[in-house]
């Protein structure tokens, strides 16, 4: 075993130990799913920041940036960071006061069980691509640091098991504790790497001049219909499609109070946007430091540009810092995206089929579901091997954008919204999205934009054509307190 691989293994064992220790404090299903609703502001900031700062930020966004400039990364980090800001400003406090276990509980309380199940299935399915992206990145790390001795597939298995071990034992509490440590490692590690990469490139001024020459700072699209609507569609995919996501919900609902939930999401989102530029800067340095190799990798495997720069141009200590930061980013995101769909399945689907679960039975069901879902994700990641990480992540949010976003917003802010409207919204949104995605129509107008517009139309028409409140389960009043119980 080489020294770098030895460090990676020790780092994985260290985070595992922290997660397992945090798990000793998990006694109830609420502890497991929401960390007992006890996290302070600093941990809400680090854990919401960690939600987004994953493999796609370090490897995917940076590669897309040097290929197409800021215009090509509008979806992430710009859209992703604004999602957290919007959650903090418009959703966190209202949802927190309802005392829900999952985001699916909101749909049940507002529209009934049918909508709860439909939206929960939509949300769960969206996680396959996102978690698979993190699993793929874990496999890539092990393959790179072992000089090919460990295959990507084997690396996926090892990395996934290392995350599963502490999540299945400690749940959200273990995630919050490990996120706090991992984000410190991430920020310190990538900051040091950025300074070293700048020296290799000849200084930050030369990197800035290169970016201007290649027009990497161009953000807005060309003023024509096609480019503008595809730009808007890319922006709203994560900006709005990530709002009805269980992992975001779990993080803000784990706060000790509503104010902490709201502030933590806003600060976490703005911090993510600011720090996401660091990997972009480092890869821009690579273009100057190793121009021929970078050109070759951008054509064949852009995600390897950053690891190659570190391994071939920097000393061992820099490699330790980088892979520590990269592992922190991947593990923090992977842990959340494994827990979230498992929690949604038990709370919003399994309970509706089984019912009458005690708290211990629910906690056991969380862990069994987590194990099964992890196996499914691992198989999916292996099957999708070769798909760019950025594309796997961005595609994951389209389904929640067209199927769950409109019922959430209208349920909170439009008293006239009804169950019939929610069902019409889900059906029209998903069917139109699939139609445009599977046909040449999607090349003319982006499928997710059509989907969210049709979902909005379905909500308005369906609600206005039914009697007010006739099909609502429990009208939601801001500031009211509800309890997440079935029956």
mmCIF file of C-alpha atoms in Angstrom, residues 157-425:
data_model
loop_
_atom_site.group_PDB
_atom_site.id
_atom_site.type_symbol
_atom_site.label_atom_id
_atom_site.label_comp_id
_atom_site.label_asym_id
_atom_site.label_seq_id
_atom_site.Cartn_x
_atom_site.Cartn_y
_atom_site.Cartn_z
ATOM 1 C CA UNK A 157 -17.788 -0.650 -2.986
ATOM 2 C CA UNK A 158 -15.108 0.255 -0.408
ATOM 3 C CA UNK A 159 -16.069 3.928 -0.307
ATOM 4 C CA UNK A 160 -19.798 3.251 -0.112
ATOM 5 C CA UNK A 161 -19.409 0.787 2.758
ATOM 6 C CA UNK A 162 -17.281 3.292 4.676
ATOM 7 C CA UNK A 163 -20.100 5.854 4.491
ATOM 8 C CA UNK A 164 -22.905 3.365 5.116
ATOM 9 C CA UNK A 165 -21.258 2.093 8.305
ATOM 10 C CA UNK A 166 -21.685 5.301 10.287
ATOM 11 C CA UNK A 167 -24.910 6.507 8.648
ATOM 12 C CA UNK A 168 -26.758 3.263 9.368
ATOM 13 C CA UNK A 169 -25.660 3.467 12.994
ATOM 14 C CA UNK A 170 -25.842 7.188 13.766
ATOM 15 C CA UNK A 171 -28.240 8.689 11.195
ATOM 16 C CA UNK A 172 -28.499 12.471 10.967
ATOM 17 C CA UNK A 173 -26.627 13.030 14.220
ATOM 18 C CA UNK A 174 -23.580 11.144 12.915
ATOM 19 C CA UNK A 175 -23.837 13.039 9.617
ATOM 20 C CA UNK A 176 -23.914 16.422 11.377
ATOM 21 C CA UNK A 177 -20.854 15.613 13.491
ATOM 22 C CA UNK A 178 -18.810 14.236 10.587
ATOM 23 C CA UNK A 179 -19.910 17.099 8.313
ATOM 24 C CA UNK A 180 -18.584 19.606 10.839
ATOM 25 C CA UNK A 181 -15.113 17.986 10.839
ATOM 26 C CA UNK A 182 -15.106 17.282 7.112
ATOM 27 C CA UNK A 183 -16.002 20.846 6.158
ATOM 28 C CA UNK A 184 -13.057 22.174 8.185
ATOM 29 C CA UNK A 185 -10.754 19.747 6.343
ATOM 30 C CA UNK A 186 -12.347 20.729 3.039
ATOM 31 C CA UNK A 187 -12.001 24.494 3.424
ATOM 32 C CA UNK A 188 -8.444 24.363 4.782
ATOM 33 C CA UNK A 189 -7.282 21.748 2.275
ATOM 34 C CA UNK A 190 -8.635 23.405 -0.872
ATOM 35 C CA UNK A 191 -7.471 26.864 0.236
ATOM 36 C CA UNK A 192 -3.886 25.613 0.604
ATOM 37 C CA UNK A 193 -4.105 23.834 -2.760
ATOM 38 C CA UNK A 194 -5.369 27.029 -4.421
ATOM 39 C CA UNK A 195 -2.300 28.991 -3.271
ATOM 40 C CA UNK A 196 0.047 26.233 -4.451
ATOM 41 C CA UNK A 197 -1.715 25.951 -7.810
ATOM 42 C CA UNK A 198 -1.466 29.708 -8.265
ATOM 43 C CA UNK A 199 2.309 29.520 -7.837
ATOM 44 C CA UNK A 200 2.515 26.737 -10.434
ATOM 45 C CA UNK A 201 0.530 28.867 -12.893
ATOM 46 C CA UNK A 202 2.758 31.905 -12.392
ATOM 47 C CA UNK A 203 0.401 33.912 -10.212
ATOM 48 C CA UNK A 204 -3.280 34.712 -9.887
ATOM 49 C CA UNK A 205 -2.947 37.603 -12.341
ATOM 50 C CA UNK A 206 -1.978 35.223 -15.143
ATOM 51 C CA UNK A 207 -4.930 32.956 -14.312
ATOM 52 C CA UNK A 208 -7.254 35.957 -14.410
ATOM 53 C CA UNK A 209 -5.803 37.062 -17.765
ATOM 54 C CA UNK A 210 -6.305 33.538 -19.159
ATOM 55 C CA UNK A 211 -9.937 33.532 -18.009
ATOM 56 C CA UNK A 212 -10.560 36.851 -19.746
ATOM 57 C CA UNK A 213 -8.878 35.659 -22.950
ATOM 58 C CA UNK A 214 -11.011 32.506 -23.061
ATOM 59 C CA UNK A 215 -14.147 34.445 -22.020
ATOM 60 C CA UNK A 216 -14.735 32.206 -18.999
ATOM 61 C CA UNK A 217 -16.401 35.084 -17.152
ATOM 62 C CA UNK A 218 -19.285 35.266 -19.649
ATOM 63 C CA UNK A 219 -22.388 34.423 -17.646
ATOM 64 C CA UNK A 220 -25.497 35.375 -19.591
ATOM 65 C CA UNK A 221 -26.472 33.571 -22.819
ATOM 66 C CA UNK A 222 -26.608 35.002 -26.311
ATOM 67 C CA UNK A 223 -29.805 37.081 -26.782
ATOM 68 C CA UNK A 224 -31.790 34.538 -28.789
ATOM 69 C CA UNK A 225 -34.836 32.462 -27.828
ATOM 70 C CA UNK A 226 -33.144 29.054 -27.777
ATOM 71 C CA UNK A 227 -30.163 30.030 -25.644
ATOM 72 C CA UNK A 228 -32.225 32.105 -23.211
ATOM 73 C CA UNK A 229 -34.839 29.442 -22.437
ATOM 74 C CA UNK A 230 -32.198 26.732 -22.021
ATOM 75 C CA UNK A 231 -30.276 29.058 -19.706
ATOM 76 C CA UNK A 232 -33.422 29.651 -17.630
ATOM 77 C CA UNK A 233 -34.179 25.930 -17.552
ATOM 78 C CA UNK A 234 -30.666 25.126 -16.336
ATOM 79 C CA UNK A 235 -30.875 27.817 -13.639
ATOM 80 C CA UNK A 236 -34.179 26.644 -12.178
ATOM 81 C CA UNK A 237 -33.338 22.923 -12.256
ATOM 82 C CA UNK A 238 -31.425 22.969 -8.990
ATOM 83 C CA UNK A 239 -32.585 26.385 -7.790
ATOM 84 C CA UNK A 240 -36.206 25.216 -7.552
ATOM 85 C CA UNK A 241 -36.002 21.463 -8.100
ATOM 86 C CA UNK A 242 -33.821 20.985 -5.012
ATOM 87 C CA UNK A 243 -36.231 22.770 -2.670
ATOM 88 C CA UNK A 244 -38.611 19.800 -2.190
ATOM 89 C CA UNK A 245 -35.693 17.471 -1.366
ATOM 90 C CA UNK A 246 -35.572 15.410 1.806
ATOM 91 C CA UNK A 247 -31.852 15.949 2.493
ATOM 92 C CA UNK A 248 -32.254 19.747 2.462
ATOM 93 C CA UNK A 249 -35.373 19.419 4.614
ATOM 94 C CA UNK A 250 -33.613 17.127 7.121
ATOM 95 C CA UNK A 251 -30.756 19.539 7.596
ATOM 96 C CA UNK A 252 -32.820 22.622 8.284
ATOM 97 C CA UNK A 253 -35.351 20.691 10.380
ATOM 98 C CA UNK A 254 -32.514 19.403 12.581
ATOM 99 C CA UNK A 255 -31.966 22.944 13.893
ATOM 100 C CA UNK A 256 -32.731 23.807 17.508
ATOM 101 C CA UNK A 257 -35.315 26.431 16.474
ATOM 102 C CA UNK A 258 -36.966 28.037 13.432
ATOM 103 C CA UNK A 259 -34.656 31.067 13.369
ATOM 104 C CA UNK A 260 -31.575 28.825 13.330
ATOM 105 C CA UNK A 261 -33.083 26.745 10.533
ATOM 106 C CA UNK A 262 -33.692 29.820 8.400
ATOM 107 C CA UNK A 263 -30.368 31.565 9.027
ATOM 108 C CA UNK A 264 -28.323 28.390 8.685
ATOM 109 C CA UNK A 265 -29.726 27.649 5.209
ATOM 110 C CA UNK A 266 -29.093 31.200 3.926
ATOM 111 C CA UNK A 267 -25.539 31.400 5.270
ATOM 112 C CA UNK A 268 -24.767 27.856 4.114
ATOM 113 C CA UNK A 269 -25.985 28.638 0.600
ATOM 114 C CA UNK A 270 -23.990 31.863 0.269
ATOM 115 C CA UNK A 271 -20.891 30.139 1.668
ATOM 116 C CA UNK A 272 -21.246 27.389 -0.898
ATOM 117 C CA UNK A 273 -21.477 29.859 -3.776
ATOM 118 C CA UNK A 274 -18.352 31.685 -2.617
ATOM 119 C CA UNK A 275 -16.223 28.596 -2.032
ATOM 120 C CA UNK A 276 -17.337 26.749 -5.182
ATOM 121 C CA UNK A 277 -15.076 29.116 -7.133
ATOM 122 C CA UNK A 278 -11.973 27.624 -5.497
ATOM 123 C CA UNK A 279 -11.983 24.336 -7.500
ATOM 124 C CA UNK A 280 -12.682 26.367 -10.669
ATOM 125 C CA UNK A 281 -9.630 28.513 -9.958
ATOM 126 C CA UNK A 282 -7.431 25.458 -9.343
ATOM 127 C CA UNK A 283 -8.405 23.824 -12.648
ATOM 128 C CA UNK A 284 -7.819 27.140 -14.442
ATOM 129 C CA UNK A 285 -4.312 27.032 -12.944
ATOM 130 C CA UNK A 286 -3.899 23.531 -14.389
ATOM 131 C CA UNK A 287 -4.458 24.907 -17.903
ATOM 132 C CA UNK A 288 -1.353 27.061 -17.440
ATOM 133 C CA UNK A 289 0.708 24.619 -15.351
ATOM 134 C CA UNK A 290 0.286 21.578 -17.649
ATOM 135 C CA UNK A 291 -1.351 22.827 -20.876
ATOM 136 C CA UNK A 292 -0.869 19.724 -23.048
ATOM 137 C CA UNK A 293 -1.992 17.226 -20.406
ATOM 138 C CA UNK A 294 -4.990 19.378 -19.495
ATOM 139 C CA UNK A 295 -6.047 19.633 -23.139
ATOM 140 C CA UNK A 296 -5.802 15.860 -23.467
ATOM 141 C CA UNK A 297 -7.818 15.187 -20.288
ATOM 142 C CA UNK A 298 -10.510 17.741 -21.141
ATOM 143 C CA UNK A 299 -11.073 15.853 -24.368
ATOM 144 C CA UNK A 300 -11.119 12.378 -22.801
ATOM 145 C CA UNK A 301 -11.935 12.550 -19.063
ATOM 146 C CA UNK A 302 -12.325 16.119 -17.691
ATOM 147 C CA UNK A 303 -12.964 14.891 -14.143
ATOM 148 C CA UNK A 304 -9.328 13.747 -13.877
ATOM 149 C CA UNK A 305 -7.789 17.176 -14.541
ATOM 150 C CA UNK A 306 -7.700 18.214 -10.910
ATOM 151 C CA UNK A 307 -6.430 14.889 -9.486
ATOM 152 C CA UNK A 308 -3.779 14.734 -12.220
ATOM 153 C CA UNK A 309 -2.527 18.248 -11.399
ATOM 154 C CA UNK A 310 -2.188 17.306 -7.731
ATOM 155 C CA UNK A 311 -0.487 13.958 -8.344
ATOM 156 C CA UNK A 312 1.965 15.085 -11.016
ATOM 157 C CA UNK A 313 2.775 18.690 -10.115
ATOM 158 C CA UNK A 314 2.550 18.954 -6.329
ATOM 159 C CA UNK A 315 4.409 17.491 -3.324
ATOM 160 C CA UNK A 316 3.043 14.692 -1.140
ATOM 161 C CA UNK A 317 1.725 17.025 1.549
ATOM 162 C CA UNK A 318 -0.399 18.806 -1.088
ATOM 163 C CA UNK A 319 -1.740 15.438 -2.206
ATOM 164 C CA UNK A 320 -2.725 14.673 1.379
ATOM 165 C CA UNK A 321 -4.540 18.009 1.680
ATOM 166 C CA UNK A 322 -6.330 17.576 -1.642
ATOM 167 C CA UNK A 323 -7.565 14.036 -1.194
ATOM 168 C CA UNK A 324 -8.549 14.806 2.383
ATOM 169 C CA UNK A 325 -10.636 17.711 1.066
ATOM 170 C CA UNK A 326 -12.051 15.647 -1.807
ATOM 171 C CA UNK A 327 -13.032 12.775 0.466
ATOM 172 C CA UNK A 328 -14.640 15.241 2.860
ATOM 173 C CA UNK A 329 -16.737 16.691 0.047
ATOM 174 C CA UNK A 330 -17.830 13.308 -1.266
ATOM 175 C CA UNK A 331 -18.549 11.652 2.071
ATOM 176 C CA UNK A 332 -20.533 14.598 3.435
ATOM 177 C CA UNK A 333 -22.831 14.621 0.412
ATOM 178 C CA UNK A 334 -23.051 10.834 0.089
ATOM 179 C CA UNK A 335 -24.061 10.384 3.725
ATOM 180 C CA UNK A 336 -26.954 12.827 3.417
ATOM 181 C CA UNK A 337 -28.176 11.457 0.122
ATOM 182 C CA UNK A 338 -28.228 7.913 1.462
ATOM 183 C CA UNK A 339 -30.201 8.817 4.580
ATOM 184 C CA UNK A 340 -32.788 11.112 2.990
ATOM 185 C CA UNK A 341 -34.587 8.719 0.602
ATOM 186 C CA UNK A 342 -34.507 5.921 3.167
ATOM 187 C CA UNK A 343 -36.240 8.156 5.714
ATOM 188 C CA UNK A 344 -38.838 9.240 3.154
ATOM 189 C CA UNK A 345 -39.614 5.663 2.170
ATOM 190 C CA UNK A 346 -40.257 4.488 5.728
ATOM 191 C CA UNK A 347 -42.163 7.560 6.886
ATOM 192 C CA UNK A 348 -44.281 8.187 3.806
ATOM 193 C CA UNK A 349 -44.644 4.851 1.999
ATOM 194 C CA UNK A 350 -43.908 1.933 4.335
ATOM 195 C CA UNK A 351 -45.977 3.416 7.164
ATOM 196 C CA UNK A 352 -48.938 3.764 4.816
ATOM 197 C CA UNK A 353 -48.645 0.091 3.902
ATOM 198 C CA UNK A 354 -47.887 -1.250 7.354
ATOM 199 C CA UNK A 355 -49.086 1.309 9.895
ATOM 200 C CA UNK A 356 -48.971 1.097 13.662
ATOM 201 C CA UNK A 357 -45.171 1.056 13.988
ATOM 202 C CA UNK A 358 -43.611 1.615 17.388
ATOM 203 C CA UNK A 359 -40.659 3.989 17.585
ATOM 204 C CA UNK A 360 -38.207 1.061 17.826
ATOM 205 C CA UNK A 361 -39.776 -0.635 14.804
ATOM 206 C CA UNK A 362 -39.553 2.606 12.844
ATOM 207 C CA UNK A 363 -35.890 3.036 13.768
ATOM 208 C CA UNK A 364 -35.184 -0.538 12.656
ATOM 209 C CA UNK A 365 -37.066 0.063 9.391
ATOM 210 C CA UNK A 366 -34.954 3.195 8.740
ATOM 211 C CA UNK A 367 -31.767 1.143 9.002
ATOM 212 C CA UNK A 368 -32.959 -1.794 6.894
ATOM 213 C CA UNK A 369 -34.205 0.541 4.160
ATOM 214 C CA UNK A 370 -30.929 2.456 4.243
ATOM 215 C CA UNK A 371 -28.997 -0.778 3.675
ATOM 216 C CA UNK A 372 -31.235 -1.841 0.765
ATOM 217 C CA UNK A 373 -31.195 1.584 -0.891
ATOM 218 C CA UNK A 374 -27.402 1.724 -0.656
ATOM 219 C CA UNK A 375 -27.189 -1.593 -2.498
ATOM 220 C CA UNK A 376 -29.497 -0.280 -5.242
ATOM 221 C CA UNK A 377 -27.467 2.921 -5.618
ATOM 222 C CA UNK A 378 -24.204 0.999 -5.828
ATOM 223 C CA UNK A 379 -25.608 -1.191 -8.603
ATOM 224 C CA UNK A 380 -26.939 1.874 -10.432
ATOM 225 C CA UNK A 381 -23.583 3.673 -10.138
ATOM 226 C CA UNK A 382 -21.745 0.686 -11.613
ATOM 227 C CA UNK A 383 -24.270 0.491 -14.466
ATOM 228 C CA UNK A 384 -23.953 4.238 -15.166
ATOM 229 C CA UNK A 385 -20.153 4.255 -15.039
ATOM 230 C CA UNK A 386 -18.805 6.654 -17.646
ATOM 231 C CA UNK A 387 -21.585 9.222 -17.265
ATOM 232 C CA UNK A 388 -20.121 12.617 -16.246
ATOM 233 C CA UNK A 389 -20.650 13.390 -12.550
ATOM 234 C CA UNK A 390 -22.086 16.843 -13.288
ATOM 235 C CA UNK A 391 -24.709 15.372 -15.627
ATOM 236 C CA UNK A 392 -25.700 12.674 -13.125
ATOM 237 C CA UNK A 393 -26.334 15.308 -10.467
ATOM 238 C CA UNK A 394 -28.152 17.856 -12.630
ATOM 239 C CA UNK A 395 -30.456 15.211 -14.091
ATOM 240 C CA UNK A 396 -31.520 14.127 -10.610
ATOM 241 C CA UNK A 397 -33.366 17.369 -9.849
ATOM 242 C CA UNK A 398 -35.547 17.616 -12.918
ATOM 243 C CA UNK A 399 -38.021 15.031 -11.631
ATOM 244 C CA UNK A 400 -38.628 16.893 -8.339
ATOM 245 C CA UNK A 401 -38.856 20.207 -10.179
ATOM 246 C CA UNK A 402 -41.720 18.974 -12.379
ATOM 247 C CA UNK A 403 -43.362 16.663 -9.849
ATOM 248 C CA UNK A 404 -43.044 18.121 -6.343
ATOM 249 C CA UNK A 405 -42.075 21.804 -6.401
ATOM 250 C CA UNK A 406 -45.395 23.369 -7.451
ATOM 251 C CA UNK A 407 -47.537 21.452 -4.896
ATOM 252 C CA UNK A 408 -45.120 22.509 -2.148
ATOM 253 C CA UNK A 409 -45.141 26.214 -3.005
ATOM 254 C CA UNK A 410 -48.884 26.385 -3.581
ATOM 255 C CA UNK A 411 -49.567 24.327 -0.475
ATOM 256 C CA UNK A 412 -47.699 26.856 1.645
ATOM 257 C CA UNK A 413 -48.682 30.103 -0.054
ATOM 258 C CA UNK A 414 -52.011 29.555 -1.855
ATOM 259 C CA UNK A 415 -54.999 28.750 0.340
ATOM 260 C CA UNK A 416 -57.082 27.839 -2.711
ATOM 261 C CA UNK A 417 -54.806 24.909 -3.639
ATOM 262 C CA UNK A 418 -56.622 21.560 -3.429
ATOM 263 C CA UNK A 419 -55.832 17.881 -3.644
ATOM 264 C CA UNK A 420 -57.233 17.694 -7.179
ATOM 265 C CA UNK A 421 -54.952 20.567 -8.149
ATOM 266 C CA UNK A 422 -51.930 18.819 -6.652
ATOM 267 C CA UNK A 423 -52.692 15.561 -8.470
ATOM 268 C CA UNK A 424 -53.207 17.396 -11.771
ATOM 269 C CA UNK A 425 -49.938 19.251 -11.195
#
